[in-house]
Coordinates of N, CA and C and ligand atoms in Angstrom, one line a residue:
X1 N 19.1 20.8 -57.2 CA 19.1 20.0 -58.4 C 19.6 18.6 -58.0
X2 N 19.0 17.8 -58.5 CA 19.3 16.5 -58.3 C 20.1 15.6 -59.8
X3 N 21.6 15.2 -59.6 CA 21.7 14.2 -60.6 C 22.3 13.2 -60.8
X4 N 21.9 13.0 -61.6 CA 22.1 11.3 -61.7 C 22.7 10.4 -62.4
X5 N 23.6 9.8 -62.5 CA 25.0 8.9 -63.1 C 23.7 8.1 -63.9
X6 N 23.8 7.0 -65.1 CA 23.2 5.8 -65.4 C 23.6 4.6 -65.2
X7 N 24.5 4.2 -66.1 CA 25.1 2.8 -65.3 C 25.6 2.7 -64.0
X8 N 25.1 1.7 -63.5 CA 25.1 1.6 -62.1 C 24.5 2.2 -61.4
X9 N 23.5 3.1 -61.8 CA 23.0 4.0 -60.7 C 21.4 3.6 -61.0
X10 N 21.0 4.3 -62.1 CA 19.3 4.1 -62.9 C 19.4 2.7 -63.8
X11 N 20.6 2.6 -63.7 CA 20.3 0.7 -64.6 C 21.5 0.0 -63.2
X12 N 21.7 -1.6 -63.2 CA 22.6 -2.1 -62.2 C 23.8 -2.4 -63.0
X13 N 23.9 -1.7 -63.8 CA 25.3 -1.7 -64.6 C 25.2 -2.4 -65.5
X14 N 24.6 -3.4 -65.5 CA 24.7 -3.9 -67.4 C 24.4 -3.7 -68.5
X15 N 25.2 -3.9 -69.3 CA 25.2 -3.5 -70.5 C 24.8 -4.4 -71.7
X16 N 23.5 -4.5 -72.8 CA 22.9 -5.0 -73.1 C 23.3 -5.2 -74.8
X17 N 24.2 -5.6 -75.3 CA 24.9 -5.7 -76.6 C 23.9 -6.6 -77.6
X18 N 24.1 -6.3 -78.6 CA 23.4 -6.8 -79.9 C 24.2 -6.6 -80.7
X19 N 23.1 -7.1 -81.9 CA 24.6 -7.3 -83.3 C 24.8 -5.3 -84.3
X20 N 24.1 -4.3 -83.5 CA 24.1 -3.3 -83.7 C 24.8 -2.8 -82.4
X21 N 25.1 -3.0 -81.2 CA 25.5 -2.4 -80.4 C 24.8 -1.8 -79.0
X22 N 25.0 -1.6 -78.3 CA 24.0 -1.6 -76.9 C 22.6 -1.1 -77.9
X23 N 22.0 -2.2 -76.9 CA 20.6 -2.1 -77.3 C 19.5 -2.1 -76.6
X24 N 19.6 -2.0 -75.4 CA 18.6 -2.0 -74.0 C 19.9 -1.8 -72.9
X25 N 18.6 -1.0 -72.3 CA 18.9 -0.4 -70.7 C 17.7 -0.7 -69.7
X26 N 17.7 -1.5 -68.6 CA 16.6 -2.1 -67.9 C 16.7 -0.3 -66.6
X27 N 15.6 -0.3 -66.7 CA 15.6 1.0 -65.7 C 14.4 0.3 -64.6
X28 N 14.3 1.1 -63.4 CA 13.5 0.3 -62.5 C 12.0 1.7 -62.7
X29 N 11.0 1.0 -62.6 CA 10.2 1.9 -62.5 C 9.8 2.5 -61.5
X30 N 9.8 1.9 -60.1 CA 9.9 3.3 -58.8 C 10.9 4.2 -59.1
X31 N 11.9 4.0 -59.5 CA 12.7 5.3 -59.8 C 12.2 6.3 -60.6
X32 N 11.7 5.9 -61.5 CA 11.1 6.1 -62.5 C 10.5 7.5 -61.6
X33 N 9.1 6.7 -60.5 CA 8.1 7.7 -60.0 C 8.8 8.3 -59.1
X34 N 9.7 8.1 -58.3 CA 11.1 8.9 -57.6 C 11.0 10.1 -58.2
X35 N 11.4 10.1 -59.5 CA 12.1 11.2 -60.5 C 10.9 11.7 -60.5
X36 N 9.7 11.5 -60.8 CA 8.4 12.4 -61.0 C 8.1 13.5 -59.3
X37 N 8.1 12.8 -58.4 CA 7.9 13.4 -57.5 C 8.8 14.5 -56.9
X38 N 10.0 14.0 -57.5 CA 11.3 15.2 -56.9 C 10.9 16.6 -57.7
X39 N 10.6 16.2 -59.2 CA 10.4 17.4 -60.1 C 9.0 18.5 -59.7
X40 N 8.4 17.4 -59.0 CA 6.6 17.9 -58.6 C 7.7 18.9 -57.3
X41 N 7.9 18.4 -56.5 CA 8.9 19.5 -55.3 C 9.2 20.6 -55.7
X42 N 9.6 20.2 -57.4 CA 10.2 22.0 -57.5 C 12.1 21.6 -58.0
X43 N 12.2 20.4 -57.8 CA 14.3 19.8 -57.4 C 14.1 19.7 -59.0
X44 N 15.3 20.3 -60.2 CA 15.4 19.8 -60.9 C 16.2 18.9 -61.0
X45 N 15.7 17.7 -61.9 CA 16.8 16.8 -62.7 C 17.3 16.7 -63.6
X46 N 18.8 16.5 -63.5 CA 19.7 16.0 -64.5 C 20.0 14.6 -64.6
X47 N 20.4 14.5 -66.5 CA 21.3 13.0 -66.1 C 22.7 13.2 -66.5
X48 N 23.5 12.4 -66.0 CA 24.6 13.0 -66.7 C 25.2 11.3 -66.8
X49 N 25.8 11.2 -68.3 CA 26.1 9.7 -68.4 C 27.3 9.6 -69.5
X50 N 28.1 8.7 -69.1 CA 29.7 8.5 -69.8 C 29.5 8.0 -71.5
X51 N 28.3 7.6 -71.5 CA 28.0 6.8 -72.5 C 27.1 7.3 -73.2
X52 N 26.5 6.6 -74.7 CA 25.3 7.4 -75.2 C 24.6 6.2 -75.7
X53 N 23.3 6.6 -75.2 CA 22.1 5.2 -76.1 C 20.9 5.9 -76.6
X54 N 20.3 5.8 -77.4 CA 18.7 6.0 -77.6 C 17.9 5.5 -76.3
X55 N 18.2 4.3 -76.1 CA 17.4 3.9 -74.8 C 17.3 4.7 -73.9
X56 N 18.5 5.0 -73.1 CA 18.3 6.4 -72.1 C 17.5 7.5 -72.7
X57 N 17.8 8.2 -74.2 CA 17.0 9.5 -74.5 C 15.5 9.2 -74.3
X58 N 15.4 7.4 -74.7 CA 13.7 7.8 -74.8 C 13.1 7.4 -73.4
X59 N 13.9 7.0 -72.5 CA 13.4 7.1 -70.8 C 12.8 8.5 -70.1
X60 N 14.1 9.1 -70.7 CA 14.7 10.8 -70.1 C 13.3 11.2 -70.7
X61 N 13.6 10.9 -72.4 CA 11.7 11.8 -72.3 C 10.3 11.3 -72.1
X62 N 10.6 10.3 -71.5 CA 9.2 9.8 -71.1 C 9.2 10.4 -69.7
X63 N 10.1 10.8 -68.9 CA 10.5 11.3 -67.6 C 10.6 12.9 -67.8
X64 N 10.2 13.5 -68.9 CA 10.1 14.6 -69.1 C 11.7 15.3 -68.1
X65 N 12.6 14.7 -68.4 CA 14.0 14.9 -67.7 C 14.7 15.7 -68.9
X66 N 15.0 17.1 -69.2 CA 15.1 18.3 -69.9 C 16.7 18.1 -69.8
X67 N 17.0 17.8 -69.0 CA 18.8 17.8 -68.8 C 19.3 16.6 -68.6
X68 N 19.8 16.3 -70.1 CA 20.4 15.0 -70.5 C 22.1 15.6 -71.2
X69 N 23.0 14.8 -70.5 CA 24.1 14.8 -71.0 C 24.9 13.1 -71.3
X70 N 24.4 12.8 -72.6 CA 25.1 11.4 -72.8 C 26.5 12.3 -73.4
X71 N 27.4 10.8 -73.6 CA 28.7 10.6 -73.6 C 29.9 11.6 -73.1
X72 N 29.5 11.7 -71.9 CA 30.1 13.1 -71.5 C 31.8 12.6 -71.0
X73 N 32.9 13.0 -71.3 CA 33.9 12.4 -71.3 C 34.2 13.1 -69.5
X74 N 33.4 14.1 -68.9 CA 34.2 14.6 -68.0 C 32.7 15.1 -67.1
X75 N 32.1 14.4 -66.3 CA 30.9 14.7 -65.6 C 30.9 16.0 -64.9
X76 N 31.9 16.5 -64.0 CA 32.2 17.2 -63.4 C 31.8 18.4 -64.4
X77 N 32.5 18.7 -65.6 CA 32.5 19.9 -66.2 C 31.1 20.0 -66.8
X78 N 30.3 18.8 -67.1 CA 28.9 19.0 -68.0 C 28.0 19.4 -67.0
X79 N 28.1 19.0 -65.5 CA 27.3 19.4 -64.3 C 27.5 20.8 -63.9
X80 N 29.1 21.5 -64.0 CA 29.4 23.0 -63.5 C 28.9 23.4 -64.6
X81 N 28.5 23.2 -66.2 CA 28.1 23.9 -67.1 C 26.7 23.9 -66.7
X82 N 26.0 23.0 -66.5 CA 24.6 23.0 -66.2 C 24.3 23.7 -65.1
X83 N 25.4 23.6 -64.1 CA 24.7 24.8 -62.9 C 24.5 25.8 -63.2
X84 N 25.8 26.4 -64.3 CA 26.4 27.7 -64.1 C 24.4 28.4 -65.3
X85 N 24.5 27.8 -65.9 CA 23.4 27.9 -67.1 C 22.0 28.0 -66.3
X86 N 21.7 27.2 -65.4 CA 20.1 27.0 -64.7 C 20.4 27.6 -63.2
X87 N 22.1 28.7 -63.2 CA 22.2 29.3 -62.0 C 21.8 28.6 -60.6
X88 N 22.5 27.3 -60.6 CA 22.0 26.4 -59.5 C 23.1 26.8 -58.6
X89 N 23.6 27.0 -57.4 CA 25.5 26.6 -56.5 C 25.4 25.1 -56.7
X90 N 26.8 24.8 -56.9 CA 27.0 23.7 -56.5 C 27.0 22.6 -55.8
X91 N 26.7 23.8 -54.4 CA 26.6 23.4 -52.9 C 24.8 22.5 -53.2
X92 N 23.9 23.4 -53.7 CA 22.8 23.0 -53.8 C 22.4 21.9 -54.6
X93 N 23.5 20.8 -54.8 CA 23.1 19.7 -56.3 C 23.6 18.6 -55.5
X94 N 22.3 17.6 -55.4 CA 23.0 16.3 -54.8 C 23.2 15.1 -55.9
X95 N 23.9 14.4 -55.9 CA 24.3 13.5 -57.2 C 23.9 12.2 -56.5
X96 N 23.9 11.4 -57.3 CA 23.9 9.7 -57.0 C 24.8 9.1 -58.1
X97 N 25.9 7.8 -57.6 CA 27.0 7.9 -58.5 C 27.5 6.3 -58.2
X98 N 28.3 5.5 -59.0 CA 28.6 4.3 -58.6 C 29.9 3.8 -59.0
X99 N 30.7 4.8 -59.6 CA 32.3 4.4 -60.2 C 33.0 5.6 -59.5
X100 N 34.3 4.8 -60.0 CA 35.5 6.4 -59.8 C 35.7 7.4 -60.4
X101 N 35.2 7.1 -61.6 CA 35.2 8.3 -62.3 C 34.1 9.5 -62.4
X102 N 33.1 9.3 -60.9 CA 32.4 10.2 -60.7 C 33.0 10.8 -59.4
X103 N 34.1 10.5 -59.2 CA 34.6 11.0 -57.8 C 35.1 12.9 -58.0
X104 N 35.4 13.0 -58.9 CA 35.7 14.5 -58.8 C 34.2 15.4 -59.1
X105 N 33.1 15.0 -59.6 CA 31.8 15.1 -59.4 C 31.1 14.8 -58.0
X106 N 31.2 14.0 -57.2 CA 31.2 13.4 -55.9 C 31.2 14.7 -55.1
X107 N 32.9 14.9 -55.4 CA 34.0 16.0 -54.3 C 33.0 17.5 -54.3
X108 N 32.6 17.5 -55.5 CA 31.9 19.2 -55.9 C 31.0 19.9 -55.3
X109 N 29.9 18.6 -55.2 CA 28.6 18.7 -54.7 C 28.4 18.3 -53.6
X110 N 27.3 19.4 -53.1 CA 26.8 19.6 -51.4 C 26.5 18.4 -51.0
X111 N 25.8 17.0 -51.9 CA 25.7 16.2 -51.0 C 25.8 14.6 -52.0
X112 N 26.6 14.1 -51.8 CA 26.6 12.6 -52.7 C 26.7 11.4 -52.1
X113 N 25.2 10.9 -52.7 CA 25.1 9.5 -52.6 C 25.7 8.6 -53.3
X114 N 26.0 7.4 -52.8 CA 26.8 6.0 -53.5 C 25.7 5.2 -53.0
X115 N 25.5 4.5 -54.1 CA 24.6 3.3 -54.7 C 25.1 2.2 -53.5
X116 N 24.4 1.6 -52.7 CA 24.9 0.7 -52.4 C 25.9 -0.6 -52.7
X117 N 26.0 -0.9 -54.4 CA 27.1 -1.8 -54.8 C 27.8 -0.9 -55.1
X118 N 28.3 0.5 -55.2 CA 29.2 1.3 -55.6 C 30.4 0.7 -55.8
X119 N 31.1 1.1 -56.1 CA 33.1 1.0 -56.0 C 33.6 1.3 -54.7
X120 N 34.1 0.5 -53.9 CA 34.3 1.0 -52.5 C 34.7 2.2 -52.4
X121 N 35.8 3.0 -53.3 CA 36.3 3.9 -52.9 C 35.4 5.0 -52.9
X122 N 34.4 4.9 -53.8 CA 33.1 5.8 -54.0 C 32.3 6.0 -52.6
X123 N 31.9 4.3 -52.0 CA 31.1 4.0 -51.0 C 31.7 5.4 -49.8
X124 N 33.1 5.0 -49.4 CA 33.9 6.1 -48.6 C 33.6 7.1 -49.0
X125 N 34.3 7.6 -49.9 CA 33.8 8.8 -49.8 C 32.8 9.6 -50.4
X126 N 31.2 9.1 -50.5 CA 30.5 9.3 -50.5 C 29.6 9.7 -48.9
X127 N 29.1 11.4 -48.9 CA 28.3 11.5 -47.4 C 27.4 10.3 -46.9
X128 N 26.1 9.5 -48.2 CA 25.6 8.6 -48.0 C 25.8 7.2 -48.8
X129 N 25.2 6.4 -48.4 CA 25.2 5.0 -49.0 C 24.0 4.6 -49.0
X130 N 23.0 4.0 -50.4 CA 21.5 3.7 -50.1 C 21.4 2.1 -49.7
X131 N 20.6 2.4 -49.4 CA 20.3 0.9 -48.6 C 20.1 -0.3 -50.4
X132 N 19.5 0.4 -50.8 CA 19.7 -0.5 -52.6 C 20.5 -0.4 -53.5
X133 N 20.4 -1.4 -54.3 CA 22.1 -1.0 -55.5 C 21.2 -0.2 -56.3
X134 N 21.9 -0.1 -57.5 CA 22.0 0.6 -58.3 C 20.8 0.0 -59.2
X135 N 20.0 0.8 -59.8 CA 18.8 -0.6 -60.6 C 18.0 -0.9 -60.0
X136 N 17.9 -0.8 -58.5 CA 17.3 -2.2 -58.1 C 16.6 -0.8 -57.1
X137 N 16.1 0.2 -56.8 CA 15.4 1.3 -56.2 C 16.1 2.0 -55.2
X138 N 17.7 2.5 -55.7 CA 18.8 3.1 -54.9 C 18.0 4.8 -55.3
X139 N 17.7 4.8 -56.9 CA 17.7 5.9 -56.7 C 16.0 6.9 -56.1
X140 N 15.0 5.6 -56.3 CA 13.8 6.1 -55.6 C 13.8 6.4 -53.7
X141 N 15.1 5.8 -52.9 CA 15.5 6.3 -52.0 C 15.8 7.3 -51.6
X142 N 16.8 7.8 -52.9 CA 17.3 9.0 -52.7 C 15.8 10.3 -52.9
X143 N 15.6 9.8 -54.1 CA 14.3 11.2 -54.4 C 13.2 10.6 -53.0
X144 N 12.9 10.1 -52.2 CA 12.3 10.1 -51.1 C 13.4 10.6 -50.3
X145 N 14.2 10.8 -50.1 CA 14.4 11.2 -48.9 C 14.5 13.0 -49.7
X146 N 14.9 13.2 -50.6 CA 15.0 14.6 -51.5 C 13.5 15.5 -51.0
X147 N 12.6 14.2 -51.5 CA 11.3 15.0 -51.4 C 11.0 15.6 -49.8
X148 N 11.3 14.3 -48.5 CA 11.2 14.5 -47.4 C 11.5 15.9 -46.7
X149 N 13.1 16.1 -47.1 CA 13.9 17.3 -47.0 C 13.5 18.3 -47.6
X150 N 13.0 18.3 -49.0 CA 12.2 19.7 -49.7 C 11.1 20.6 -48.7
X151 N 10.3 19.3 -48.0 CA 8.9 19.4 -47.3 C 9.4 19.5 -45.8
X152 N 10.4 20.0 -45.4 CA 10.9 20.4 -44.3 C 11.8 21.7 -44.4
X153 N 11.5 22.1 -45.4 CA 12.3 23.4 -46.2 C 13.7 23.4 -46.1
X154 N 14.2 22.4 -46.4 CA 15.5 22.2 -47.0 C 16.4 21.9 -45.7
X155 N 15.6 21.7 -44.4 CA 16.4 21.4 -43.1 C 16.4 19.8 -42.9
X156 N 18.1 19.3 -42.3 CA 18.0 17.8 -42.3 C 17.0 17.1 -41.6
Ligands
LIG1 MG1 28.0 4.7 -63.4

């Protein structure tokens, strides 16, 4: 299972205010096909996001992405709920992440990437670092290299 943080990770962190309140989220579209091809492998995706927008929901279902958790005050627990439910190990879920407050989500999972502009302390201890920020095609890196590893039956 593959998942995935929003700000900073599928947007470059900014936040788009209006006189109603966030109101756009710029998403990159290779990621976009990233996320299509990981799901064609067989990897499910999740999002899991601190925040809540309609913009995200109507991405997620244009991405036909079934596992959406906006304003989740605690990532870690909405991702062990989702393992425990779609019987995934933990060991088997790689995340992509860009703050600190994904760090005890980070620690959980078999393999976590950090966005290349991440939060340093994320960058550390994060296994990898993408060569792109966040927004800008960090996460279509990841689902290529996902898909790569699928098609080598799950060997590095
Ligand atoms: Mg973030």
């Amino acid at each position: 299972m593959l998942v995935l943080d929003v700000d900073g990770v599928l947007t470059d962190g900014s936040l788009y205010f209006g006189h109603d309140g966030e109101t756009l989220k710029i998403f990159h579209v290779r990621d976009g096909l990233g996320i299509k091809l990981v799901q064609r492998a067989g990897i499910i995706v999740a999002v899991v996001s601190g925040r809540s927008s309609a913009a995200l929901a109507s991405r997620c279902r244009e991405l036909d992405i079934a596992h959406v958790v906006q304003a989740s005050s605690d990532k870690l627990a909405a991702v062990a709920h989702l393992a425990r439910e779609l019987k995934v190990d933990m060991q088997e879920i790689a995340c992509v992440v860009d703050d600190t407050s994904d760090l005890p989500l980070l620690a959980a999972v078999g393999r976590a990437f950090a966005v290349r502009d991440a939060h340093p302390e994320v960058r550390r201890a994060a296994g990898h670092v993408t060569r792109l920020p966040g927004g800008r095609g960090a996460v279509r890196e990841v689902c290529d290299w996902l898909v790569r590893h699928a098609a080598r039956g799950g060997k590095p």
